[in-house]
Amino acid sequence: MEVSQNFHLNSKHSAGGGGFRLTSTELTAYAVISFVVVLWFHYKWSRRHFERVAAKMTGPPSYPIIGSGLEFVGTPQQVIERIIKLFEIYGSEPFKIWLGTSLGVTICKPEDVQIVLNSSKALEKDKFYKFFKNTVGEGLFSAPVNKWRKHRRLITPVFNANLLDQFFPVFNERNQILTRSLKKELGKTQPFDLWDYIANTTLDIICQTAMGYKLDTQLNKESEFAEALTKASELDSMRIYKPWLYPDIIFSIYRKLTGLHKVYKTLHALPNQVIKEMKETYTQRKMKNKNNTIDDTDGDKKHFKGFLDTLLELNEAGANFSDEELRDEVVTMMIGGSETSAITLCFCLLMLAIHQEIQDKVYDEIFEVLGDGDQTITIEDTTKLVYLEQCLRETLRLYPVGPMILRQLQDDVKIFSGDHTLPKGTTCVISPICTHHIPELYPNSWSYNPDNFDAENVNKRHKYSFIAFSGGPRGCIGSKYAMLSMKVLVSTFLRNYSVHTDIKLSDIKLKLDLLMRSANGYPVTIRPRDRRPTYKKN
């Protein structure tokens, strides 16, 4: 009786001798907890395929929500150092790396790289590529698969030998300006940064070949477009390292509050204007032609046909590119063909400055092909510059401009290593910086050795041992353009100057923003070339 009374007195939840009654607050709390528990179990169940694969792999530490994000916190130099360190720790076997709550699996071995890059289930770019859309829109680089398929099919035939041959007068003209501009550095003992000259040259070349527009940053460095291009790249890369800016609406507000939205507006203003003017010119030329086709002659002068011209011709044939799509493809080509080439050229010339014996060998080949005159280089000449191409490829191997390629699987894909089946939704992190430094493929992989790319050594290796231009159906469409333009610049440079530096290979430090580049620039000095083959010198 006493126990019953005590129970009655101490319980505020009894009623009419019945059981407990919960307050509305308690009911809400229990409902929320139950809902969270159900959500958690549903979340874990839906991710069981990822968890199963991840359990079989090693990888860096992971934490809730941020995943392995702490590995990528720091300065651009610290980030690339940590990425390289990860590959030193885990080797070339696949390892897991949680990208927030998404499973990432690194793919380094050429056999696995080939499977992923050639799979129809791995054509979609990862969601991180959306950060570039403010700059390049939905061009071939960042377009979703459906749009990419259509545009790639239409644009691929554009990059034929005839179009590339038309670009050579532009290559030669712009490199002659480079040669004249460099004269001010002769006789100086203090090194200058190659970037200050090379970047302007590649930008002027790509503007003229892509849009038919002479930007002239080599002669007039005060260019709003060039400045906007640099700032847009910095802004996109900054966003990658600041997760709070990932949501588009937050980033949009941030841009407006800081005034940075003007950067993208300025970047797109020039292509938009050029497209408008060229469409008008294109229509006028067509109207003047009795056969209702494009007149490629202007008196005795042949009309220069650039990338944008060919896109407009495709439109006439029924491609139906909108003005926005034209702009996106042109800007994609311009960014892909300017900074990437500039970085590779600066690294290549720096390597030749460090390795004088290799520079001499390159020059001897140039002298053998072009002689000691001032004739301009042709597309046929470039095919004979075999050792120079080896040097460029070795530069791209050692310092791949894009050290990471991210693909999101649209279905399960099985790879050789570890007999893993990667589930749909996995992000495949394909890493040229890892593949290019596998010791079994490239002995002394952090040294500079152009012989890695002589015919005999290339034939010994798997085709996907070199992926500087990616590979498979979604590989770089402008790889031939890039190689030709870089051959012209390096050969023109070395015909006029020898390049020198006091730094060593071990002094070079890397940094990663959107692209991988030298953290301390590309310091060199130059001397006039006496235009004699080095092998004849005493």
Coordinates of C-alpha atoms in Angstrom, one line a residue:
M1 CA 0.0 0.0 0.0
E2 CA 2.8 2.4 0.9
V3 CA 4.7 1.6 -2.4
S4 CA 1.5 2.2 -4.4
Q5 CA 1.0 5.5 -2.7
N6 CA 4.5 6.6 -3.3
F7 CA 4.3 5.6 -7.0
H8 CA 1.1 7.6 -7.3
L9 CA 2.6 10.6 -5.6
N10 CA 5.8 10.6 -7.6
S11 CA 4.2 10.0 -11.0
K12 CA 2.7 13.0 -12.8
H13 CA 2.0 10.8 -15.8
S14 CA -0.6 8.5 -14.3
A15 CA -4.3 8.9 -15.0
G16 CA -7.3 6.9 -13.7
G17 CA -4.9 4.1 -12.6
G18 CA -3.6 3.8 -16.2
G19 CA 0.1 3.8 -17.5
F20 CA 2.4 6.7 -18.5
R21 CA 1.2 9.7 -20.5
L22 CA 3.9 11.6 -22.5
T23 CA 3.9 15.3 -22.8
S24 CA 3.8 16.8 -26.3
T25 CA 7.5 17.9 -25.9
E26 CA 8.5 14.3 -25.1
L27 CA 6.4 12.9 -27.9
T28 CA 8.1 15.3 -30.4
A29 CA 11.6 14.4 -29.1
Y30 CA 10.9 10.7 -29.4
A31 CA 9.5 11.2 -32.9
V32 CA 12.6 13.2 -34.0
I33 CA 15.0 10.7 -32.5
S34 CA 13.1 7.8 -34.2
F35 CA 13.1 9.7 -37.5
V36 CA 16.9 10.4 -37.3
V37 CA 17.6 6.8 -36.5
V38 CA 15.5 5.6 -39.4
L39 CA 17.2 8.1 -41.7
W40 CA 20.6 7.0 -40.4
F41 CA 19.9 3.3 -41.1
H42 CA 18.4 4.2 -44.5
Y43 CA 21.6 6.3 -45.3
K44 CA 23.9 3.4 -44.2
W45 CA 21.8 0.9 -46.2
S46 CA 21.8 3.0 -49.4
R47 CA 25.6 3.4 -49.0
R48 CA 26.3 -0.3 -48.2
H49 CA 28.0 -0.8 -51.6
F50 CA 30.4 2.1 -51.0
E51 CA 31.1 1.0 -47.5
R52 CA 31.8 -2.6 -48.7
V53 CA 34.4 -1.4 -51.2
A54 CA 35.9 1.1 -48.9
A55 CA 36.4 -1.5 -46.2
K56 CA 38.7 -3.4 -48.5
M57 CA 41.0 -0.4 -49.2
T58 CA 43.5 1.6 -47.3
G59 CA 43.4 5.4 -47.3
P60 CA 43.9 8.6 -45.3
P61 CA 41.8 9.2 -42.2
S62 CA 38.1 10.2 -42.7
Y63 CA 35.8 12.2 -40.5
P64 CA 32.0 12.8 -40.6
I65 CA 30.8 15.3 -43.2
I66 CA 34.2 16.5 -44.2
G67 CA 35.6 13.1 -45.2
S68 CA 39.3 13.3 -45.9
G69 CA 39.0 17.1 -46.4
L70 CA 41.7 17.9 -43.9
E71 CA 44.3 16.5 -46.4
F72 CA 43.5 19.4 -48.7
V73 CA 43.6 22.3 -46.2
G74 CA 46.5 24.6 -46.6
T75 CA 48.3 26.8 -49.1
P76 CA 48.3 25.7 -52.8
Q77 CA 51.9 24.5 -52.3
Q78 CA 51.0 22.5 -49.2
V79 CA 48.1 20.9 -51.0
I80 CA 50.1 19.5 -53.9
E81 CA 52.8 18.3 -51.4
R82 CA 50.2 16.4 -49.5
I83 CA 48.8 14.9 -52.7
I84 CA 52.2 13.6 -53.7
K85 CA 52.8 12.4 -50.2
L86 CA 49.6 10.3 -50.3
F87 CA 50.8 8.5 -53.4
E88 CA 54.2 7.9 -51.7
I89 CA 52.4 6.4 -48.7
Y90 CA 49.8 4.2 -50.5
G91 CA 51.6 3.5 -53.8
S92 CA 49.9 2.9 -57.1
E93 CA 47.3 0.5 -55.8
P94 CA 43.8 1.9 -55.6
F95 CA 43.1 3.6 -52.3
K96 CA 40.0 5.3 -50.9
I97 CA 39.7 9.0 -50.2
W98 CA 36.4 10.3 -48.9
L99 CA 35.4 13.5 -50.7
G100 CA 33.0 14.8 -48.1
T101 CA 30.4 12.1 -48.0
S102 CA 31.2 10.8 -51.5
L103 CA 33.6 7.8 -52.0
G104 CA 36.6 8.6 -54.1
V105 CA 38.9 5.9 -55.4
T106 CA 42.3 6.8 -56.8
I107 CA 43.3 5.1 -60.0
C108 CA 46.9 5.1 -61.0
K109 CA 47.9 1.9 -62.8
P110 CA 47.7 2.2 -66.6
E111 CA 45.6 -0.9 -66.9
D112 CA 42.9 0.5 -64.6
V113 CA 43.2 4.0 -66.1
Q114 CA 42.4 2.5 -69.5
I115 CA 39.3 0.8 -68.1
V116 CA 37.9 3.9 -66.5
L117 CA 38.7 6.4 -69.3
N118 CA 37.3 4.2 -72.0
S119 CA 34.2 3.1 -70.1
S120 CA 30.9 4.5 -71.3
K121 CA 29.9 4.3 -67.7
A122 CA 32.6 6.8 -66.7
L123 CA 32.1 9.7 -69.1
E124 CA 30.5 12.1 -66.5
K125 CA 32.7 14.6 -64.9
D126 CA 32.5 14.8 -61.2
K127 CA 30.4 17.5 -59.4
F128 CA 33.5 19.5 -58.6
Y129 CA 33.7 20.5 -62.3
K130 CA 30.6 22.7 -61.7
F131 CA 33.0 25.2 -60.0
F132 CA 34.4 25.9 -63.5
K133 CA 31.0 26.6 -65.1
N134 CA 31.1 30.3 -64.2
T135 CA 34.1 30.6 -66.4
V136 CA 33.8 28.0 -69.2
G137 CA 30.0 27.4 -69.0
E138 CA 29.2 24.0 -70.5
G139 CA 31.9 23.7 -73.1
L140 CA 33.5 20.3 -73.9
F141 CA 35.5 20.5 -70.7
S142 CA 32.6 20.6 -68.2
A143 CA 29.5 19.7 -70.2
P144 CA 27.2 17.0 -69.0
V145 CA 27.5 13.8 -71.0
N146 CA 24.4 14.3 -73.3
K147 CA 25.6 17.8 -74.4
W148 CA 29.2 16.7 -74.6
R149 CA 28.3 13.8 -76.9
K150 CA 26.6 16.1 -79.4
H151 CA 29.2 18.8 -79.3
R152 CA 32.2 16.4 -79.5
R153 CA 30.8 14.7 -82.5
L154 CA 30.4 18.0 -84.3
I155 CA 33.6 19.7 -83.2
T156 CA 36.1 16.8 -83.5
P157 CA 36.3 17.0 -87.4
V158 CA 37.2 20.7 -87.0
F159 CA 40.6 19.9 -85.7
N160 CA 42.0 18.6 -88.9
A161 CA 45.3 19.1 -90.6
N162 CA 44.0 21.9 -92.9
L163 CA 42.7 24.0 -90.0
L164 CA 45.9 23.5 -88.0
D165 CA 48.0 24.4 -91.0
Q166 CA 46.1 27.7 -91.3
F167 CA 47.2 28.6 -87.7
F168 CA 51.0 28.5 -88.6
P169 CA 51.1 32.1 -89.8
V170 CA 49.7 33.2 -86.4
F171 CA 52.1 30.9 -84.5
N172 CA 55.1 32.4 -86.4
E173 CA 53.9 36.0 -86.2
R174 CA 53.3 35.9 -82.4
N175 CA 56.6 34.1 -81.8
Q176 CA 58.5 36.7 -83.8
I177 CA 57.0 39.3 -81.4
L178 CA 58.2 37.2 -78.5
T179 CA 61.7 37.1 -79.9
R180 CA 61.8 40.9 -80.2
S181 CA 60.3 41.4 -76.7
L182 CA 63.0 39.2 -75.1
K183 CA 65.8 41.3 -76.5
K184 CA 65.5 43.6 -73.5
E185 CA 66.6 40.7 -71.2
L186 CA 69.9 40.2 -73.1
G187 CA 73.1 41.1 -71.2
K188 CA 71.3 41.0 -67.8
T189 CA 72.7 38.9 -65.0
Q190 CA 69.6 39.1 -63.0
P191 CA 67.1 36.3 -63.9
F192 CA 63.7 37.2 -65.2
D193 CA 60.5 35.1 -65.1
L194 CA 59.7 33.3 -68.3
W195 CA 56.0 33.4 -67.4
D196 CA 55.8 37.2 -68.0
Y197 CA 56.6 36.6 -71.7
I198 CA 55.3 33.2 -72.5
A199 CA 51.8 33.6 -70.9
N200 CA 51.1 36.7 -73.0
T201 CA 52.3 35.0 -76.2
T202 CA 50.1 31.9 -75.7
L203 CA 47.1 34.0 -74.9
D204 CA 47.5 36.2 -78.0
I205 CA 47.9 33.0 -80.1
I206 CA 44.8 31.4 -78.8
C207 CA 42.7 34.5 -79.1
Q208 CA 43.6 34.9 -82.7
T209 CA 43.2 31.2 -83.6
A210 CA 40.0 30.7 -81.6
M211 CA 38.2 33.9 -82.3
G212 CA 40.2 35.6 -85.1
Y213 CA 40.8 38.5 -82.7
K214 CA 44.1 40.2 -82.1
L215 CA 44.3 40.9 -78.3
D216 CA 47.9 42.1 -78.4
T217 CA 48.8 41.5 -74.8
Q218 CA 52.4 41.1 -75.9
L219 CA 52.5 44.7 -76.9
N220 CA 49.9 46.1 -74.6
K221 CA 49.9 44.3 -71.2
E222 CA 46.9 46.3 -69.9
S223 CA 44.2 44.0 -71.1
E224 CA 40.9 43.7 -69.2
F225 CA 40.2 40.4 -70.7
A226 CA 43.6 38.9 -69.8
E227 CA 43.2 40.2 -66.2
A228 CA 39.7 38.8 -66.0
L229 CA 41.0 35.4 -67.3
T230 CA 43.5 35.3 -64.5
K231 CA 41.1 36.4 -61.8
A232 CA 38.4 34.0 -62.9
S233 CA 40.9 31.1 -62.6
E234 CA 41.9 32.3 -59.1
L235 CA 38.3 32.7 -58.0
D236 CA 37.3 29.2 -59.2
S237 CA 40.2 27.6 -57.5
M238 CA 39.6 29.5 -54.3
R239 CA 36.1 28.1 -54.2
I240 CA 37.4 24.5 -54.2
Y241 CA 39.2 25.1 -50.9
K242 CA 36.2 26.8 -49.2
P243 CA 33.4 24.3 -48.7
W244 CA 31.0 27.0 -47.4
L245 CA 31.0 28.5 -51.0
Y246 CA 30.0 25.2 -52.6
P247 CA 26.2 25.9 -52.8
D248 CA 25.6 28.0 -56.0
I249 CA 23.2 30.4 -54.2
I250 CA 25.8 31.1 -51.5
F251 CA 28.6 31.6 -54.1
S252 CA 26.3 33.9 -56.1
I253 CA 25.6 36.1 -53.1
Y254 CA 29.3 36.1 -52.2
R255 CA 30.2 37.3 -55.7
K256 CA 27.7 40.1 -55.7
L257 CA 28.7 41.3 -52.2
T258 CA 32.4 41.3 -53.1
G259 CA 31.9 42.7 -56.6
L260 CA 33.6 39.6 -58.1
H261 CA 30.6 38.9 -60.4
K262 CA 32.1 41.6 -62.6
V263 CA 35.1 39.4 -63.3
Y264 CA 33.0 36.8 -65.1
K265 CA 31.1 39.6 -66.9
T266 CA 34.3 41.1 -68.2
L267 CA 35.6 37.7 -69.2
H268 CA 32.6 36.9 -71.3
A269 CA 32.2 40.4 -72.8
L270 CA 34.9 40.1 -75.4
P271 CA 33.9 36.6 -76.7
N272 CA 30.2 37.8 -76.8
Q273 CA 31.2 40.9 -78.8
V274 CA 33.4 39.0 -81.2
I275 CA 30.7 36.3 -81.8
K276 CA 28.2 39.1 -82.5
E277 CA 30.5 40.8 -85.0
M278 CA 31.6 37.6 -86.7
K279 CA 28.0 36.5 -87.2
E280 CA 27.3 39.8 -88.9
T281 CA 30.4 39.5 -91.0
Y282 CA 29.7 35.9 -91.8
T283 CA 26.2 36.8 -93.0
Q284 CA 27.5 39.7 -95.2
R285 CA 30.1 37.5 -96.9
K286 CA 27.5 34.9 -97.5
M287 CA 25.1 37.4 -99.1
K288 CA 27.9 38.7 -101.4
N289 CA 28.6 35.2 -102.7
K290 CA 26.3 34.2 -105.6
N291 CA 26.5 30.5 -104.7
N292 CA 25.2 31.2 -101.2
T293 CA 28.4 29.7 -99.7
I294 CA 31.2 31.3 -97.8
D295 CA 33.7 33.2 -99.9
D296 CA 37.1 32.3 -98.5
T297 CA 38.9 34.9 -100.6
D298 CA 39.2 38.6 -100.2
G299 CA 40.9 39.7 -103.5
D300 CA 44.1 37.7 -103.6
K301 CA 44.2 37.3 -99.8
K302 CA 42.8 34.1 -98.4
H303 CA 40.4 34.6 -95.6
F304 CA 41.7 33.2 -92.3
K305 CA 39.4 30.6 -90.9
G306 CA 39.6 30.2 -87.1
F307 CA 37.8 28.0 -84.6
L308 CA 34.8 30.3 -84.3
D309 CA 34.5 30.5 -88.1
T310 CA 34.2 26.7 -88.3
L311 CA 31.6 26.7 -85.5
L312 CA 29.5 29.2 -87.5
E313 CA 29.8 27.0 -90.6
L314 CA 28.6 24.1 -88.5
N315 CA 25.6 26.2 -87.5
E316 CA 24.9 26.8 -91.2
A317 CA 24.9 23.0 -91.7
G318 CA 22.4 22.5 -88.9
A319 CA 24.4 22.3 -85.7
N320 CA 22.2 24.9 -84.0
F321 CA 24.7 26.2 -81.5
S322 CA 23.2 29.0 -79.4
D323 CA 25.3 32.1 -78.9
E324 CA 25.9 31.0 -75.3
E325 CA 27.1 27.6 -76.5
L326 CA 29.4 29.2 -79.1
R327 CA 30.9 31.4 -76.3
D328 CA 31.3 28.4 -74.0
E329 CA 33.2 26.4 -76.6
V330 CA 35.4 29.3 -77.6
V331 CA 36.2 30.3 -74.0
T332 CA 36.9 26.6 -73.2
M333 CA 39.4 26.4 -76.0
M334 CA 41.0 29.7 -75.0
I335 CA 41.6 28.7 -71.4
G336 CA 42.6 25.2 -72.4
G337 CA 45.0 26.5 -75.0
S338 CA 46.6 29.4 -73.2
E339 CA 47.5 28.8 -69.5
T340 CA 48.1 25.0 -70.0
S341 CA 50.5 25.6 -72.9
A342 CA 52.2 28.5 -71.1
I343 CA 52.9 26.4 -68.0
T344 CA 54.2 23.5 -70.0
L345 CA 56.4 25.8 -72.1
C346 CA 57.8 27.6 -69.1
F347 CA 58.6 24.2 -67.4
C348 CA 60.2 22.9 -70.6
L349 CA 62.5 25.9 -71.2
L350 CA 63.4 25.8 -67.5
M351 CA 64.3 22.1 -67.8
L352 CA 66.5 22.9 -70.9
A353 CA 68.1 25.7 -68.9
I354 CA 69.0 23.2 -66.1
H355 CA 70.1 20.5 -68.5
Q356 CA 72.4 22.2 -70.9
E357 CA 73.4 19.0 -72.7
I358 CA 69.8 18.3 -73.5
Q359 CA 69.3 21.9 -74.7
D360 CA 72.3 21.5 -77.1
K361 CA 70.8 18.3 -78.5
V362 CA 67.4 20.0 -79.1
Y363 CA 69.1 23.0 -80.8
D364 CA 71.2 20.7 -83.0
E365 CA 67.9 19.0 -84.2
I366 CA 66.3 22.4 -84.9
F367 CA 69.4 23.5 -86.8
E368 CA 69.3 20.3 -88.9
V369 CA 65.7 20.9 -89.8
L370 CA 65.6 24.7 -90.2
G371 CA 69.2 25.6 -90.9
D372 CA 70.7 29.0 -89.9
G373 CA 68.3 31.2 -91.9
D374 CA 65.2 33.1 -90.8
Q375 CA 62.6 31.0 -92.7
T376 CA 59.5 30.4 -90.8
I377 CA 58.6 26.9 -89.5
T378 CA 56.0 24.9 -91.3
I379 CA 53.7 22.1 -90.2
E380 CA 55.9 19.7 -92.2
D381 CA 59.0 20.9 -90.2
T382 CA 57.4 20.1 -86.9
T383 CA 57.1 16.4 -87.8
K384 CA 60.9 16.3 -88.0
L385 CA 61.4 17.8 -84.5
V386 CA 61.3 14.4 -82.9
Y387 CA 63.6 15.0 -79.9
L388 CA 61.9 18.3 -79.2
E389 CA 58.6 16.5 -78.9
Q390 CA 60.3 14.0 -76.5
C391 CA 61.3 16.9 -74.3
L392 CA 57.8 18.4 -74.3
R393 CA 56.3 15.0 -73.4
E394 CA 58.8 14.4 -70.7
T395 CA 58.0 17.9 -69.3
L396 CA 54.3 17.0 -69.3
R397 CA 55.1 13.7 -67.6
L398 CA 57.2 15.3 -64.9
Y399 CA 54.8 18.2 -64.4
P400 CA 51.3 17.4 -65.7
V401 CA 49.4 20.6 -65.8
G402 CA 46.2 18.9 -64.6
P403 CA 47.4 16.5 -61.9
M404 CA 43.9 15.1 -61.1
I405 CA 41.0 13.9 -63.4
L406 CA 37.7 13.2 -61.6
R407 CA 35.0 11.0 -63.2
Q408 CA 31.8 9.9 -61.6
L409 CA 30.6 6.4 -62.4
Q410 CA 27.1 6.1 -63.9
D411 CA 27.1 2.3 -63.3
D412 CA 29.3 -0.3 -61.7
V413 CA 32.8 -0.7 -63.2
K414 CA 35.3 -3.5 -62.5
I415 CA 39.0 -2.7 -62.4
F416 CA 42.0 -5.1 -62.5
S417 CA 43.8 -4.0 -59.3
G418 CA 42.4 -5.8 -56.2
D419 CA 39.6 -7.2 -58.4
H420 CA 37.4 -4.4 -57.2
T421 CA 34.0 -3.6 -58.6
L422 CA 33.5 0.2 -58.1
P423 CA 29.8 0.9 -57.5
K424 CA 27.7 3.5 -59.3
G425 CA 28.2 6.9 -57.9
T426 CA 31.9 6.4 -57.0
T427 CA 34.3 9.3 -58.0
C428 CA 37.3 7.9 -59.8
V429 CA 40.3 10.1 -59.1
I430 CA 42.6 9.4 -62.0
S431 CA 46.0 10.9 -61.2
P432 CA 48.6 11.7 -63.9
I433 CA 50.9 13.0 -61.1
C434 CA 50.9 9.4 -59.7
T435 CA 50.8 7.4 -63.0
H436 CA 53.7 9.4 -64.4
H437 CA 55.9 8.7 -61.4
I438 CA 55.4 5.0 -61.0
P439 CA 59.0 3.7 -60.7
E440 CA 58.3 0.5 -62.7
L441 CA 57.2 2.7 -65.6
Y442 CA 59.7 5.5 -65.3
P443 CA 63.0 4.8 -63.5
N444 CA 64.2 7.8 -61.5
S445 CA 60.8 9.2 -62.1
W446 CA 61.5 12.7 -60.6
S447 CA 64.5 13.2 -62.9
Y448 CA 64.2 14.8 -66.4
N449 CA 64.9 12.3 -69.1
P450 CA 63.5 12.9 -72.6
D451 CA 64.7 9.4 -73.6
N452 CA 61.7 8.1 -71.7
F453 CA 59.8 9.0 -74.9
D454 CA 62.1 7.6 -77.6
A455 CA 60.3 5.0 -79.7
E456 CA 61.8 2.0 -78.1
N457 CA 60.8 3.0 -74.5
V458 CA 57.4 4.1 -75.5
N459 CA 56.7 0.7 -77.2
K460 CA 57.7 -1.0 -73.9
R461 CA 55.1 0.8 -71.8
H462 CA 51.3 0.6 -71.6
K463 CA 49.6 3.2 -73.8
Y464 CA 48.0 4.7 -70.7
S465 CA 51.3 5.2 -68.9
F466 CA 51.2 8.8 -70.2
I467 CA 47.9 10.6 -69.6
A468 CA 48.9 14.3 -69.7
F469 CA 46.0 14.8 -72.3
S470 CA 43.7 12.4 -70.4
G471 CA 42.5 9.6 -72.7
G472 CA 39.6 7.7 -74.1
P473 CA 36.5 9.3 -75.7
R474 CA 36.7 12.4 -73.5
G475 CA 40.4 13.0 -73.9
C476 CA 41.7 16.4 -74.8
I477 CA 40.5 17.4 -78.3
G478 CA 43.2 20.0 -78.7
S479 CA 46.3 17.9 -78.0
K480 CA 47.6 18.1 -81.6
Y481 CA 47.1 21.9 -81.6
A482 CA 48.9 22.2 -78.3
M483 CA 51.9 20.1 -79.4
L484 CA 52.3 22.0 -82.7
S485 CA 52.0 25.4 -81.1
M486 CA 54.5 24.5 -78.4
K487 CA 57.0 23.1 -80.9
V488 CA 56.9 26.3 -82.9
L489 CA 57.5 28.5 -79.8
V490 CA 60.4 26.4 -78.3
S491 CA 62.1 26.0 -81.7
T492 CA 61.8 29.8 -82.4
F493 CA 63.0 30.6 -78.9
L494 CA 66.1 28.4 -79.1
R495 CA 67.0 29.5 -82.7
N496 CA 67.5 33.0 -81.3
Y497 CA 68.6 32.5 -77.6
S498 CA 70.2 30.0 -75.3
V499 CA 68.5 29.8 -71.9
H500 CA 70.3 29.4 -68.6
T501 CA 69.5 29.3 -64.9
D502 CA 71.2 28.9 -61.5
I503 CA 68.5 26.8 -59.9
K504 CA 68.5 23.0 -59.7
L505 CA 65.8 20.5 -60.3
S506 CA 65.5 19.9 -56.6
D507 CA 64.8 23.7 -56.0
I508 CA 61.6 23.6 -57.9
K509 CA 58.5 23.7 -55.7
L510 CA 55.0 23.1 -57.0
K511 CA 51.6 24.6 -56.2
L512 CA 48.1 23.7 -57.2
D513 CA 45.2 26.0 -57.9
L514 CA 43.2 25.1 -60.9
L515 CA 46.4 23.9 -62.6
M516 CA 49.8 22.7 -61.3
R517 CA 52.6 25.2 -61.7
S518 CA 55.9 26.3 -60.2
A519 CA 55.4 28.1 -56.9
N520 CA 58.5 30.3 -57.4
G521 CA 58.1 31.1 -61.1
Y522 CA 60.5 30.2 -63.9
P523 CA 63.7 32.3 -63.4
V524 CA 66.2 32.2 -66.3
T525 CA 68.7 34.4 -68.2
I526 CA 69.2 34.3 -71.9
R527 CA 72.2 34.8 -74.3
P528 CA 72.2 35.4 -78.0
R529 CA 72.4 32.2 -80.1
D530 CA 75.3 32.1 -82.6
R531 CA 73.3 29.8 -84.9
R532 CA 75.9 27.1 -85.3
P533 CA 75.3 23.4 -84.4
T534 CA 76.8 22.7 -81.0
Y535 CA 78.3 19.3 -82.2
K536 CA 80.6 21.2 -84.6
K537 CA 82.0 23.5 -81.9
N538 CA 85.4 22.8 -80.4

